[in-house]
Structures are given as C-alpha cells and as structure tokens.
Coordinates of C-alpha atoms in Angstrom, one line a residue:
Chain F
M35 CA 57.2 123.8 136.6
S36 CA 56.9 127.3 133.8
V37 CA 60.1 129.3 133.3
I38 CA 57.5 132.6 133.4
S39 CA 55.7 131.7 136.6
V40 CA 56.1 132.8 140.7
K41 CA 57.2 129.0 141.6
F42 CA 60.0 129.9 139.5
A43 CA 60.9 133.5 140.4
V44 CA 60.2 131.8 144.0
F45 CA 62.9 129.0 142.9
L46 CA 64.8 130.3 141.4
L47 CA 65.2 132.8 144.8
L48 CA 65.7 130.1 146.8
A49 CA 68.3 128.2 144.7
A50 CA 70.7 132.3 144.7
V51 CA 70.2 132.3 148.3
L52 CA 71.9 128.9 148.9
Y53 CA 74.2 129.1 146.2
Y54 CA 75.8 131.7 148.0
T55 CA 75.4 131.0 151.9
A56 CA 77.0 128.0 151.6
P57 CA 80.6 127.5 151.9
S58 CA 82.9 127.8 148.7
R59 CA 84.1 124.3 148.0
W60 CA 80.4 123.6 147.9
R61 CA 78.7 125.6 145.3
W62 CA 79.0 123.3 143.1
K63 CA 77.9 120.6 144.4
I64 CA 74.7 122.3 145.8
L65 CA 74.2 123.7 142.4
L66 CA 73.9 120.6 140.7
A67 CA 71.7 120.0 143.7
E68 CA 69.2 122.7 142.7
S69 CA 69.7 121.1 139.1
L70 CA 68.5 118.3 140.5
C71 CA 65.5 118.8 141.6
F72 CA 64.3 121.2 139.1
Y73 CA 65.0 117.8 136.9
L74 CA 62.7 116.1 139.9
I75 CA 59.3 118.3 139.8
C76 CA 59.3 118.9 136.2
S77 CA 60.1 115.7 134.6
V78 CA 60.2 113.2 137.9
R79 CA 58.8 110.2 135.3
A80 CA 61.2 110.3 132.7
I81 CA 64.3 110.6 134.9
L82 CA 66.1 106.8 133.4
F83 CA 66.6 108.1 130.4
F84 CA 68.2 111.0 131.6
C85 CA 70.4 108.5 134.2
I86 CA 71.2 105.6 131.3
T87 CA 72.1 108.8 129.4
A88 CA 74.7 110.6 132.4
V89 CA 76.2 107.3 133.3
S90 CA 76.8 105.6 129.7
I91 CA 78.2 108.5 128.2
W92 CA 80.4 109.2 131.5
Y93 CA 81.3 106.3 131.4
A94 CA 82.7 105.4 128.0
A95 CA 84.5 109.5 127.5
L96 CA 86.8 107.2 131.2
R97 CA 86.6 104.7 128.4
M98 CA 87.9 106.3 125.8
D99 CA 90.2 108.4 128.2
R100 CA 92.4 105.7 128.5
I101 CA 93.2 104.7 125.0
N102 CA 93.4 108.3 124.6
E103 CA 96.0 107.7 127.1
E104 CA 98.0 105.1 125.6
Y105 CA 99.5 107.1 121.6
P106 CA 101.8 108.8 124.2
K107 CA 102.8 106.1 126.6
E108 CA 103.9 103.9 124.0
L109 CA 105.2 106.9 122.1
A110 CA 107.6 107.5 125.4
A111 CA 107.9 103.1 125.8
C112 CA 109.6 103.3 122.8
E113 CA 112.1 105.8 123.1
A114 CA 113.1 105.2 126.2
E115 CA 114.0 101.8 125.1
G116 CA 116.0 103.9 122.2
K117 CA 114.0 103.0 118.9
K118 CA 112.5 105.4 117.1
M119 CA 108.8 105.1 115.7
T120 CA 108.8 106.2 112.1
R121 CA 105.5 108.7 110.8
Q122 CA 103.8 105.6 109.6
E123 CA 103.8 102.7 112.3
K124 CA 102.9 105.9 114.8
L125 CA 99.7 106.4 112.3
E126 CA 99.4 102.7 112.0
L127 CA 98.9 102.8 116.7
K128 CA 96.7 105.4 116.3
A129 CA 94.8 104.9 113.2
R130 CA 94.0 100.8 116.0
E131 CA 92.6 103.4 118.4
D132 CA 91.0 105.9 117.0
K133 CA 89.3 101.9 115.2
Q134 CA 88.7 100.8 119.5
K135 CA 87.6 104.6 120.5
R136 CA 85.4 104.7 117.6
K137 CA 83.0 101.0 118.6
I138 CA 82.7 102.3 121.2
L139 CA 81.5 105.9 120.1
L140 CA 79.1 104.8 117.8
L141 CA 77.7 102.5 120.2
L142 CA 76.4 105.2 122.4
L143 CA 75.7 107.6 120.0
A144 CA 73.4 104.8 118.5
L145 CA 72.2 104.5 122.4
N146 CA 71.5 108.5 123.7
F147 CA 70.2 109.6 119.7
G148 CA 68.1 106.1 120.2
I149 CA 66.8 106.9 122.9
L150 CA 66.0 110.8 121.3
F151 CA 64.2 109.4 118.5
F152 CA 62.2 106.6 120.5
I153 CA 61.3 109.1 122.5
K154 CA 60.0 111.8 120.1
Y155 CA 59.4 110.0 116.7
G156 CA 58.2 105.7 118.3
E157 CA 55.0 107.2 117.2
I158 CA 56.0 106.9 112.7
P159 CA 57.8 103.7 113.3
C160 CA 54.1 102.4 114.7
R161 CA 52.3 104.3 111.7
I162 CA 53.7 103.2 109.1
L163 CA 53.8 99.2 110.9
N164 CA 49.9 100.6 111.2
G165 CA 50.0 101.4 107.4
V166 CA 51.6 98.2 105.8
C167 CA 49.1 95.9 107.9
A168 CA 46.0 97.3 106.7
A169 CA 47.4 97.3 102.9
L170 CA 48.1 94.3 103.1
Q171 CA 45.5 93.1 104.6
I172 CA 46.7 92.1 107.8
G173 CA 44.4 92.2 110.7
Y174 CA 47.0 93.4 113.1
E175 CA 47.4 97.6 115.1
L176 CA 49.9 98.5 117.0
E177 CA 49.3 100.9 119.8
Y178 CA 51.1 103.1 120.5
G179 CA 50.9 104.5 124.3
G180 CA 53.1 107.0 124.3
V181 CA 56.8 108.8 126.1
M182 CA 56.6 111.2 128.7
V183 CA 59.1 113.6 126.8
P184 CA 61.9 114.2 129.0
L185 CA 62.8 117.4 130.3
G186 CA 64.8 119.1 127.7
I187 CA 65.9 115.3 126.4
S188 CA 67.3 116.9 123.0
Y189 CA 69.3 119.3 124.5
Y190 CA 71.3 117.2 127.6
T191 CA 71.5 114.8 125.0
F192 CA 73.7 116.8 122.1
Q193 CA 75.1 118.2 124.2
A194 CA 76.7 114.6 126.2
T195 CA 77.0 113.5 123.3
G196 CA 79.0 116.3 121.9
Y197 CA 81.6 115.9 125.6
L198 CA 81.7 112.3 124.1
I199 CA 82.8 113.0 120.0
D200 CA 85.1 116.3 122.2
I201 CA 87.3 113.4 124.1
Y202 CA 86.9 111.1 121.0
R203 CA 88.6 113.6 119.4
R204 CA 91.8 114.3 121.9
K205 CA 90.1 117.6 122.3
M206 CA 90.1 117.3 125.9
R207 CA 90.2 115.1 128.8
A208 CA 87.5 113.3 130.3
Q209 CA 85.9 114.1 133.6
R210 CA 86.7 111.4 135.6
S211 CA 83.7 112.3 138.3
L212 CA 80.0 111.5 138.0
P213 CA 78.6 114.7 139.8
R214 CA 80.8 116.8 138.0
L215 CA 79.8 116.0 134.9
T216 CA 75.9 115.0 135.5
L217 CA 75.7 118.9 136.8
F218 CA 77.2 119.9 133.5
F219 CA 74.9 117.9 131.3
V220 CA 71.2 119.2 134.3
F221 CA 71.9 122.5 135.2
F222 CA 69.2 124.0 135.8
P223 CA 68.5 127.2 133.3
Q224 CA 69.5 125.3 130.2
L225 CA 68.0 123.0 130.2
V226 CA 64.5 124.3 129.6
Q227 CA 65.3 125.8 125.6
G228 CA 69.0 125.6 125.9
P229 CA 71.6 126.8 124.1
I230 CA 73.7 123.3 123.7
S231 CA 76.8 124.6 125.3
R232 CA 80.8 123.3 125.0
Y233 CA 82.4 121.7 127.6
D234 CA 84.8 123.5 127.2
E235 CA 83.6 126.6 127.5
L236 CA 81.0 126.1 130.0
A237 CA 81.8 123.0 132.8
D238 CA 84.8 125.4 135.3
Q239 CA 82.1 128.2 135.0
L240 CA 79.9 125.0 136.8
Y241 CA 82.7 123.8 139.6
R242 CA 84.2 127.1 139.9
P243 CA 82.6 129.1 142.9
H244 CA 81.6 132.2 142.6
D245 CA 80.5 134.2 145.4
F246 CA 78.0 136.7 144.8
C247 CA 78.0 140.0 143.5
F248 CA 75.9 142.7 142.9
R249 CA 76.6 143.2 138.5
N250 CA 76.1 139.7 138.0
I251 CA 72.5 139.8 139.9
R252 CA 71.9 143.3 138.4
S253 CA 72.8 142.0 135.0
G254 CA 70.9 138.0 135.2
V255 CA 67.9 139.9 136.6
E256 CA 68.0 142.6 133.4
L257 CA 68.5 139.7 131.1
M258 CA 65.7 138.2 132.5
A259 CA 63.1 141.9 132.5
W260 CA 64.1 141.8 128.7
G261 CA 63.7 138.0 128.4
L262 CA 60.2 138.6 129.4
F263 CA 59.1 142.4 127.5
K264 CA 60.5 139.9 124.2
K265 CA 57.9 137.1 125.8
L266 CA 55.3 138.6 127.4
V267 CA 54.7 142.0 125.5
I268 CA 55.4 141.2 121.8
S269 CA 55.4 137.1 121.1
D270 CA 52.4 136.4 123.0
R271 CA 50.4 139.3 121.4
I272 CA 52.5 138.3 117.6
A273 CA 51.1 134.4 118.5
I274 CA 46.9 135.6 119.1
M275 CA 46.3 137.5 115.4
I276 CA 48.7 134.4 113.7
N277 CA 46.6 131.5 115.3
A278 CA 43.9 133.6 114.1
I279 CA 45.4 133.7 110.1
F280 CA 46.4 130.3 110.5
G281 CA 43.8 128.7 112.3
A282 CA 40.9 129.7 109.3
P283 CA 42.8 130.0 105.8
E284 CA 39.4 129.7 104.3
K285 CA 38.3 132.6 105.7
Y286 CA 41.8 134.6 105.9
G287 CA 43.1 134.6 102.7
G288 CA 46.2 136.6 100.5
C289 CA 47.2 139.6 102.7
Y290 CA 46.5 138.2 105.7
L291 CA 48.4 135.1 105.1
L292 CA 51.7 137.3 103.7
F293 CA 50.8 139.2 107.0
A294 CA 51.3 136.1 108.8
T295 CA 54.2 134.6 107.4
V296 CA 56.1 137.9 108.4
F297 CA 54.8 138.1 111.5
S298 CA 55.4 133.9 112.6
M299 CA 59.3 134.4 112.2
L300 CA 59.1 137.7 113.9
Q301 CA 57.4 135.2 116.8
L302 CA 59.2 133.0 116.7
Y303 CA 62.8 135.3 117.6
T304 CA 60.8 136.9 119.9
D305 CA 59.6 133.5 121.6
F306 CA 62.8 131.8 121.4
S307 CA 65.9 134.4 121.7
G308 CA 63.0 135.6 124.7
G309 CA 62.8 132.8 126.5
I310 CA 67.0 132.0 126.3
D311 CA 67.4 135.8 126.6
M312 CA 65.4 134.6 130.8
M313 CA 67.8 131.1 130.9
R314 CA 70.8 132.8 130.9
G315 CA 69.6 135.7 133.2
A316 CA 69.4 133.3 135.4
A317 CA 72.3 131.8 134.6
E318 CA 74.4 135.1 135.4
I319 CA 72.7 135.2 138.6
F320 CA 75.6 132.3 139.5
G321 CA 77.8 133.9 138.1
I322 CA 77.9 132.1 135.2
Y323 CA 77.7 133.1 131.6
P324 CA 76.6 130.9 128.8
P325 CA 76.9 131.4 125.2
E326 CA 75.0 134.1 122.7
N327 CA 72.9 132.1 120.9
F328 CA 71.0 134.4 118.4
V329 CA 73.0 137.5 117.0
R330 CA 70.8 139.4 116.0
P331 CA 69.6 136.8 113.2
F332 CA 67.5 139.6 110.5
F333 CA 70.1 141.6 110.3
A334 CA 71.8 138.5 108.1
R335 CA 72.5 139.4 104.4
D336 CA 72.8 135.9 102.4
Q337 CA 71.9 133.1 103.7
S338 CA 74.8 131.7 106.0
E339 CA 75.1 134.3 107.4
Y340 CA 71.3 133.8 109.1
W341 CA 71.9 130.4 109.7
R342 CA 75.8 131.6 111.9
R343 CA 73.6 134.0 114.2
W344 CA 70.5 132.1 114.6
H345 CA 70.2 129.5 117.0
I346 CA 74.0 129.7 117.1
S347 CA 74.8 127.0 119.9
L348 CA 72.9 124.6 117.8
N349 CA 74.3 124.5 113.9
N350 CA 78.3 125.1 116.0
W351 CA 76.4 121.1 116.4
W352 CA 75.8 120.4 113.3
R353 CA 78.2 122.1 111.6
D354 CA 81.6 120.7 114.1
Y355 CA 79.8 117.4 114.1
I356 CA 78.5 116.6 111.5
F357 CA 78.7 119.0 108.4
Y358 CA 82.8 119.0 108.6
P359 CA 83.0 115.7 108.6
L360 CA 80.0 114.4 106.4
T361 CA 82.2 117.0 104.3
L362 CA 85.5 115.7 104.2
S363 CA 84.3 112.1 104.8
K364 CA 85.3 109.8 102.7
T365 CA 82.9 108.4 100.3
F366 CA 80.9 112.2 100.1
N367 CA 83.9 113.2 98.6
R368 CA 84.8 109.6 96.5
L369 CA 81.1 111.2 95.1
G370 CA 82.4 114.3 94.6
R371 CA 85.4 112.3 92.0
H372 CA 81.7 110.0 90.4
A373 CA 80.4 113.9 89.4
R374 CA 83.4 115.1 88.2
K375 CA 83.5 112.8 85.5
L376 CA 79.3 113.1 85.1
L377 CA 79.2 116.2 85.4
G378 CA 81.7 118.0 85.0
E379 CA 85.4 119.4 87.1
Q380 CA 83.1 122.6 89.0
F381 CA 80.2 121.0 90.2
G382 CA 81.9 117.7 91.1
K383 CA 84.6 119.8 93.6
K384 CA 81.0 121.8 94.9
L385 CA 79.0 118.4 95.6
P386 CA 80.1 117.1 98.8
V387 CA 79.4 120.8 100.2
L388 CA 76.7 121.1 98.5
M389 CA 75.5 117.9 100.0
A390 CA 76.0 117.7 103.5
V391 CA 74.8 121.5 103.2
I392 CA 71.4 119.5 103.1
V393 CA 71.2 116.7 104.6
I394 CA 72.1 119.2 107.3
R395 CA 69.0 121.2 106.9
V396 CA 66.9 118.4 106.4
I397 CA 67.9 116.5 110.0
N398 CA 67.4 120.1 111.5
S399 CA 64.2 120.2 110.4
I400 CA 63.7 116.6 111.4
W401 CA 64.2 117.3 115.0
H402 CA 61.9 120.1 115.3
G403 CA 58.8 117.6 112.9
A404 CA 59.3 115.0 111.2
T405 CA 56.0 115.6 109.8
G406 CA 55.8 116.2 105.7
A407 CA 55.6 120.1 105.4
S408 CA 58.8 119.9 108.1
I409 CA 60.4 118.4 106.2
L410 CA 60.3 120.2 103.0
G411 CA 61.3 123.3 104.8
G412 CA 64.4 122.1 106.4
L413 CA 65.0 120.9 102.1
Y414 CA 63.9 124.3 100.8
Y415 CA 66.8 126.2 103.7
G416 CA 68.8 122.8 102.4
V417 CA 68.9 123.6 99.4
L418 CA 68.4 127.7 99.2
L419 CA 72.2 127.2 101.3
A420 CA 73.6 125.3 99.0
L421 CA 72.2 127.3 95.5
S422 CA 73.7 130.8 97.9
F423 CA 77.0 129.1 98.2
Y424 CA 77.6 127.3 94.6
F425 CA 76.6 131.2 93.3
E426 CA 78.1 132.7 96.0
N427 CA 81.4 133.6 93.3
T428 CA 79.7 134.4 90.5
I429 CA 77.0 136.7 92.1
K430 CA 79.5 138.5 93.0
E431 CA 81.3 139.0 89.9
A432 CA 77.8 139.7 88.3
T433 CA 77.8 143.1 91.0
V434 CA 80.4 143.9 89.5
R435 CA 80.0 143.4 86.0
L436 CA 76.9 144.8 86.5
R437 CA 78.2 148.1 88.2
I438 CA 75.9 147.3 91.6
R439 CA 77.5 149.0 93.8
T440 CA 77.7 147.4 97.1
D441 CA 79.6 149.6 99.2
C442 CA 76.0 151.3 100.2
I443 CA 73.5 151.3 102.3
S444 CA 70.8 150.5 99.8
W445 CA 72.4 147.7 99.0
R446 CA 72.8 146.2 102.6
I447 CA 69.4 147.1 103.2
F448 CA 68.5 145.0 100.2
Q449 CA 70.6 142.0 101.3
T450 CA 68.6 141.7 104.4
V451 CA 65.2 142.0 103.4
R452 CA 65.6 140.1 100.4
T453 CA 67.6 137.0 102.9
F454 CA 65.4 137.5 105.6
L455 CA 62.2 137.4 103.3
L456 CA 63.6 133.8 101.5
I457 CA 63.9 132.6 105.3
A458 CA 60.7 133.6 106.6
A459 CA 58.8 131.9 103.6
P460 CA 58.5 128.4 104.8
R461 CA 56.7 129.9 108.6
L462 CA 53.6 129.7 106.0
T463 CA 53.3 126.4 106.5
S464 CA 54.6 126.5 110.2
Q465 CA 51.0 124.6 111.6
A466 CA 50.6 122.0 108.8
Q467 CA 49.9 119.1 109.5
S468 CA 50.8 117.0 106.9
L469 CA 51.5 118.2 102.8
S470 CA 48.2 117.8 101.4
D471 CA 47.3 120.9 105.3
G472 CA 50.5 122.8 103.8
A473 CA 49.5 123.2 100.0
R474 CA 45.9 124.6 101.7
Y475 CA 47.5 127.3 102.9
V476 CA 49.7 127.8 99.8
K477 CA 46.9 128.0 97.8
A478 CA 45.4 130.7 100.6
L479 CA 47.9 133.0 99.9
F480 CA 46.9 132.8 96.7
R481 CA 43.3 133.4 96.5
E482 CA 43.1 136.9 97.1
W483 CA 44.8 140.2 96.5
N484 CA 43.7 142.3 99.3
P485 CA 45.8 144.6 99.9
W486 CA 44.1 147.8 102.2
I487 CA 43.3 144.7 105.6
F488 CA 46.4 146.3 105.8
F489 CA 44.6 149.9 106.5
D490 CA 40.7 149.2 106.9
G491 CA 41.0 148.4 110.7
S492 CA 40.7 144.5 109.6
L493 CA 44.0 143.3 111.5
F494 CA 42.2 144.2 114.4
S495 CA 39.8 141.8 114.4
L496 CA 42.2 138.7 115.0
G497 CA 42.1 138.8 118.8
V498 CA 44.1 141.9 119.1
S499 CA 42.7 145.3 119.5
R500 CA 44.1 148.9 118.0
A501 CA 45.5 150.2 121.2
Q502 CA 47.0 145.8 122.6
F503 CA 48.3 146.5 118.4
T504 CA 50.2 149.9 118.4
V505 CA 51.8 148.4 122.0
V506 CA 53.1 145.1 119.6
M507 CA 54.1 148.0 116.9
I508 CA 56.6 150.2 119.5
A509 CA 57.6 146.9 121.3
L510 CA 58.8 145.9 118.2
L511 CA 60.4 149.8 117.2
L512 CA 62.5 148.9 119.9
L513 CA 63.6 146.3 119.5
F514 CA 64.8 147.4 115.6
A515 CA 66.6 149.7 117.7
V516 CA 68.2 147.5 120.5
S517 CA 68.8 145.7 117.7
L518 CA 70.5 147.9 115.3
L519 CA 72.5 150.0 118.7
Q520 CA 74.3 146.3 119.4
E521 CA 74.6 145.7 115.9
R522 CA 77.0 149.0 116.3
G523 CA 79.1 147.3 118.6
I524 CA 76.9 149.9 121.9
V525 CA 76.0 146.9 125.0
I526 CA 73.7 148.8 126.4
R527 CA 73.4 147.4 129.1
E528 CA 76.9 148.6 129.9
S529 CA 76.1 152.1 128.9
L530 CA 73.4 151.5 131.8
A531 CA 75.7 149.7 134.6
R532 CA 77.6 152.6 134.0
Q533 CA 74.9 155.8 135.4
N534 CA 74.8 155.8 139.2
L535 CA 72.0 153.2 141.1
V536 CA 69.1 155.0 141.3
F537 CA 68.3 155.8 137.5
Q538 CA 69.3 151.8 137.1
G539 CA 66.8 150.8 139.1
A540 CA 64.2 153.4 138.2
V541 CA 64.8 152.2 134.4
M542 CA 64.9 148.7 135.4
L543 CA 61.1 149.3 136.9
C544 CA 59.9 151.2 134.9
F545 CA 60.3 148.8 132.6
L546 CA 59.4 146.2 134.3
Y547 CA 55.9 147.9 135.1
A548 CA 55.7 148.7 131.2
V549 CA 56.4 144.4 131.4
V550 CA 53.5 143.6 133.6
L551 CA 51.8 146.4 132.3
F552 CA 51.1 145.8 128.5
G553 CA 51.7 141.9 128.6
T554 CA 49.6 138.4 127.3
Y555 CA 49.1 136.4 131.0
G556 CA 45.4 136.1 133.1
S557 CA 42.9 133.3 132.0
G558 CA 43.3 131.6 129.5
Y559 CA 46.4 132.2 128.7
D560 CA 49.2 129.2 129.0
A561 CA 52.6 131.0 130.3
S562 CA 54.5 127.5 129.8
A563 CA 54.2 127.2 126.0
F564 CA 57.6 128.2 125.1
T565 CA 58.3 126.9 121.2
Y566 CA 61.3 125.3 121.7
A567 CA 60.7 123.7 125.7
Q568 CA 59.2 120.7 123.3
F569 CA 62.2 120.0 122.2
Chain S
M830 CA 111.2 119.6 105.6
E831 CA 112.1 121.0 102.9
E832 CA 109.3 118.2 100.6
N833 CA 106.6 118.7 103.4
R834 CA 106.9 122.7 102.0
K835 CA 106.3 121.3 99.0
R836 CA 103.9 119.4 98.7
Y837 CA 102.3 122.2 101.2
K838 CA 102.0 125.0 98.7
E839 CA 101.5 122.0 95.5
T840 CA 98.0 121.0 97.5
F841 CA 97.1 124.7 97.9
A842 CA 97.1 125.7 94.3
Q843 CA 96.1 122.3 93.6
A844 CA 92.6 122.6 95.5
L845 CA 92.6 126.2 94.9
E846 CA 93.1 126.5 91.9
I847 CA 95.8 128.9 91.3
S848 CA 99.4 128.4 90.7
A849 CA 102.4 129.2 93.0
E850 CA 102.9 131.6 93.8
E851 CA 99.6 133.2 94.4
A852 CA 98.9 130.4 96.8
E853 CA 101.2 132.3 99.4
T854 CA 99.7 135.1 99.3
A855 CA 96.4 133.5 99.4
E856 CA 93.5 135.4 101.8
F857 CA 90.4 133.4 102.4
Q858 CA 87.0 134.8 101.3
K859 CA 89.5 137.9 99.8
T860 CA 91.8 135.3 96.8
E861 CA 88.8 134.2 94.7
K862 CA 88.0 130.9 94.7
W863 CA 88.8 130.2 97.8
D864 CA 85.2 131.0 99.3
S865 CA 82.9 128.2 101.7
I866 CA 83.1 125.8 99.3
G867 CA 87.0 126.3 98.7
H868 CA 87.4 126.1 102.1
M869 CA 86.5 123.1 102.1
M870 CA 87.9 121.4 99.3
L871 CA 91.6 122.9 100.9
I872 CA 91.1 121.5 103.6
A873 CA 90.2 117.7 102.4
A874 CA 92.7 117.8 100.3
L875 CA 95.1 119.0 103.3
E876 CA 94.2 116.0 105.1
E877 CA 94.6 113.4 102.5
A878 CA 98.0 115.4 102.4
F879 CA 99.6 114.7 105.1
S880 CA 97.6 112.2 106.8
V881 CA 96.4 114.6 109.1
E882 CA 92.9 115.7 110.8
F883 CA 91.8 119.3 111.4
E884 CA 89.5 120.8 114.1
P885 CA 86.6 122.4 113.4
E886 CA 88.1 125.5 115.6
E887 CA 91.3 125.4 113.4
M888 CA 89.7 124.6 110.5
L889 CA 87.0 128.2 110.9
T890 CA 91.2 129.8 112.0
F891 CA 92.6 128.5 109.3
D892 CA 92.4 131.0 107.1
S893 CA 96.2 132.0 104.8
F894 CA 98.6 130.4 103.6
G895 CA 100.8 130.9 106.6
K896 CA 98.0 130.4 109.3
G897 CA 98.1 126.9 107.6
I898 CA 102.3 126.2 108.1
G899 CA 101.2 126.6 112.2
L900 CA 98.2 124.6 112.1
L901 CA 100.4 121.7 110.4
Q902 CA 103.2 122.2 112.4
E903 CA 101.2 122.0 115.5
K904 CA 100.6 118.9 114.2
G905 CA 104.0 116.9 114.2
I906 CA 104.0 118.4 111.0
A907 CA 107.7 119.1 110.2
I908 CA 107.2 122.1 107.8

C-alpha cells in the first residue's frame, strides 16, 4: 500500500476512527491490530521474518532482564548475611553476569542482522561464489532466487536490536508482554521509512490511551500536508530533471551534471524528509509524537553538525551502539597506543576516534547499498568527517592567526555553503551501479564547460517545462524561508494554531489546493517510490 | 574519597594534557584540547581509571569537570 494513495488515506481514517471510538484500555491493542493489518497488507509473505525478530528479541530481553536482576539480589543477600562485598568482588560479580548477557546479545545480533543481510545482500555471496567458480573454471553456477524484502525490515531490526542493547546495558527493564513489544516494533506510521525510535522515548506513548484531541488531528494533518508538498511539488519534479541528466551522461555533461549533483541532494532531502513528515503526521493523529529525523541539515556549518541534523535517528543509532563502543574498545585503544609509537603522540591518540568515524560511515554506506560506488561514497564521508575532527583545533587556531572574523554572517554563509557542497559532491555518482560506471560520470563532468545552460532555457528540455521549473524554484524558496524561520526558533504550526479557526482552515485548504495543483502525479507516476522506503 | 578525587583530577588533566589547576575549570569545546576527540579520550581514560562504563546520554551531558564528578558519584564512586 503506497503512502501516497487513497487506500492509505482511507486506512488512516478508519484506523483513527476505530482507535478513538474503542474503550481506553483497548486502544493500544487496536493500534497493534491496525499495525499488523498494515504489515500483512504490505508484506504478508515476509511475516515469518518479522515474527522471528519479535519473538527472539522479546525472549532474549527477558533472559537478560533476569540476569540484571540477579546483581542487586546477590548484593542484598550478602548484606543480609552481614557480609559486605568489596569493590573488587562487586566488579567480578558484574563481569560474570555481563559475560552471560554478552553471549545472548551476540547470538541475537547475529541472528537478526543475519536475516537483514541475507534478505538485502543474499545475492552478493552468490555472485562471489559464481565468480570464484568461473575463475577456477568449475562448471557450477548457483542461482539466487531472491527473497521478498519485508516492509521496514531495517527499521524494525534497528529498533529491536537497540532495545536489546539497552536492556544489556541495564538502561531499563524489559517489556514482559510480547504484544506490547510487538507494537513498538510494528507501529505502522514508522514502519515504512522510520524514524528509528528508542523504546524509552516511544513505548509509553504507544501504550497510553490517547483521548480524541482536535489539536493532535490538526497538527498531524498539517505535518502530512507539508510532507506531501515536499514530496510531490519539489522532490518528484526535481527527480524528472536529474533522472534525465544522470540517465544520459554522454549527452548531458559539464554544468548539466553540476546542476544534477546539487539538485539531487535537494531531491533526496525533500523526498526523505517529506516521507518522514507524512509518517510523523500520521502518528500525531493518534497523539503519538515520534522523534524528529531532520533538523534542517543544509544549515549545518561543519561535517559533524551535518550528521547530527541528517537522518538523526539512524545516526544516533550508529553513534550509541557502534561508534562509542568501538572508540572505547580495548582493540581500538591498543591500536592507538601502537600508533603513538609509530606515527607520533598526537596522531596515535586520535586514531581510535578517526577509525571509528570512518568505519561508521562505511557501514552506513553498505546499508544504503552494497555497490562499489556507494562504499566509496561512504569512505569519502568518513575521511571527510575524520579530517574535520582531526583539524578541528588547527582550523580554529588558523582563523585566529589569519584574523578571520568568525562572528559575522559572511563566515557563517561560507561555512554552510562549503559543508553543503562537500556533502553533495558524491551525489554525482549516486546512480552509478559500479566503480567504472561512477568514473563515467566524473569524466562527463569535466568533458565540457557549458555554464550558458543556466540562462538559455536548456534546463527546460529535461522533462520539465518553464512553468513547472518556476514552480519548483518558488517551492524551494518557500522551503528555504520556512527553514530559516524554524532555524530562528519560530514554530510555524504553533503560530498558525494561535490564529482564528477560519483562517487556519483557509490556509490549510489553500496549501492542499496548491499541492493538488502543482504536485507531480497521474499516469506514469509511481507514488510508492520513496527513496528510503526500499530499506 | 580523597584518593578518588585525586585520581579523577590526575586522569582528567592527563587525558586533556592540561595542568591539574586548569582541569578544575575545564569546559567542553572551550578548553583547547577538550574537543570531540579529546572528549572520547577523556571518557576512555575515566572508564579505565574507575572501571565504569558511561552511557551515551551521560557522554553527551559530560561537559565540565564538575559534571564528571556527578556522573561518577551516580555510579557509586565515592568522590
């Protein structure tokens, strides 16, 4: 079921009516039934994979919780006997319990990420095996039949494993009820493309019965309309232009590719954040407020700030569950100590952090697609981020020595534009299927210098007319203005909520009319094609 | 308690390459060596010195010398 469809609108309406008319104590159960219904409609053949994840994580969390309970119990028992444990004894007891839990955790991570890897990248081992067989001239070829990718498998796997790690870290108690935990994994608005919520942030909201509240409905519909605007008016129209250029780099070289690279970044942002806005809006209708996933990333002034603003829930997941443990791990710190001897004190000390940063970005790129071009893109972002960390102080010192004013708007604009361009650069090869394919785009970029295409109307021959191009530009200006106001702390929806109801309704109607009038849809348009829905 | 306090100050100063006096007034992003990388090195050093583990949320709120003492106290270290 596509999110941009009448079917989904009807489903959402029915779901909300059922939810609010049910007795309070049944509401979370209704939400669970609706979410499972949504899952079955979208992904019935893959339900087994979801069941394995839900049941295995539920059971493992309970086991770990029991082990977590033993520590305070043993301490209390000791005190009851009149003995007092030394710090060393306490540490030993804790280490023994951690060892038991670690076994369970590793097994469950292997199982769940194994399923994810098998479904998303099962073809790769087959390709490698066939390549080896061909090289050794063994007449054997393994055929990969393919597996249907379950709806939101990455998102619920990340949520479920994050929950388990939190239990492992004694951050909270395990949820004893399997249906309740299942609702946390399968809550339908966030199943399509995230955000990846944390149990302690979302669970209570899911289980609490929310009474009908007009404010929630209005706020949800407004957010959904804004997401629809980003997706239909901006993203999908830009997609037509950039697909025309990236589809024929032999024909469109030089500044065409420059234009496509920059606009591809804007397209990705409006597509993904538009989708997230729609899903958050749908959740708000039920009185549930999932976390923000984007905080105006193109206003970031350096690399690390950018990654704190972009796909926040995933980047926080990488940070909390991989970056910190890796950076603080004994292996990485041992490597750092060796590097201090070999490469100098300063570099050696920073090495664990720099390595962890690069590893995270490469893993992130593999998650996005295990192609050579994608992994190279991840490596680029990793090295860029590592360099920005490494030279953080040097740059600060240089600006002081060179007497560059850093408290003025021109410096801030320079930093923002620089960050955007460095982040957007790999989009040049975003549609490349391999490294050699990526090289084709780079060659085409430098093949010719044709800046006149920005002025002579050439851009209107890319599947979008002059009028449609103007609509995209005005829509982008509107998005920029709204983002600027939000950057200054103005919450537009709250300002609108302070106006009279008639005015609010008129604004909403005008906005929806504009989306209908200027949006990209109709025959030949695939409304289901959210970039991040494929994960 | 005094011993833990002394160990904390020494570890803090060593990790950030500052003097013990400077350590007491150190603040994240304001003290020269306490940048993003310095922060991770400080966390690693304190985890090793006191056999504790910091939660991601704790790492994010740890932005001054005094905050570190509070976090260690929460972990049962008499400091």
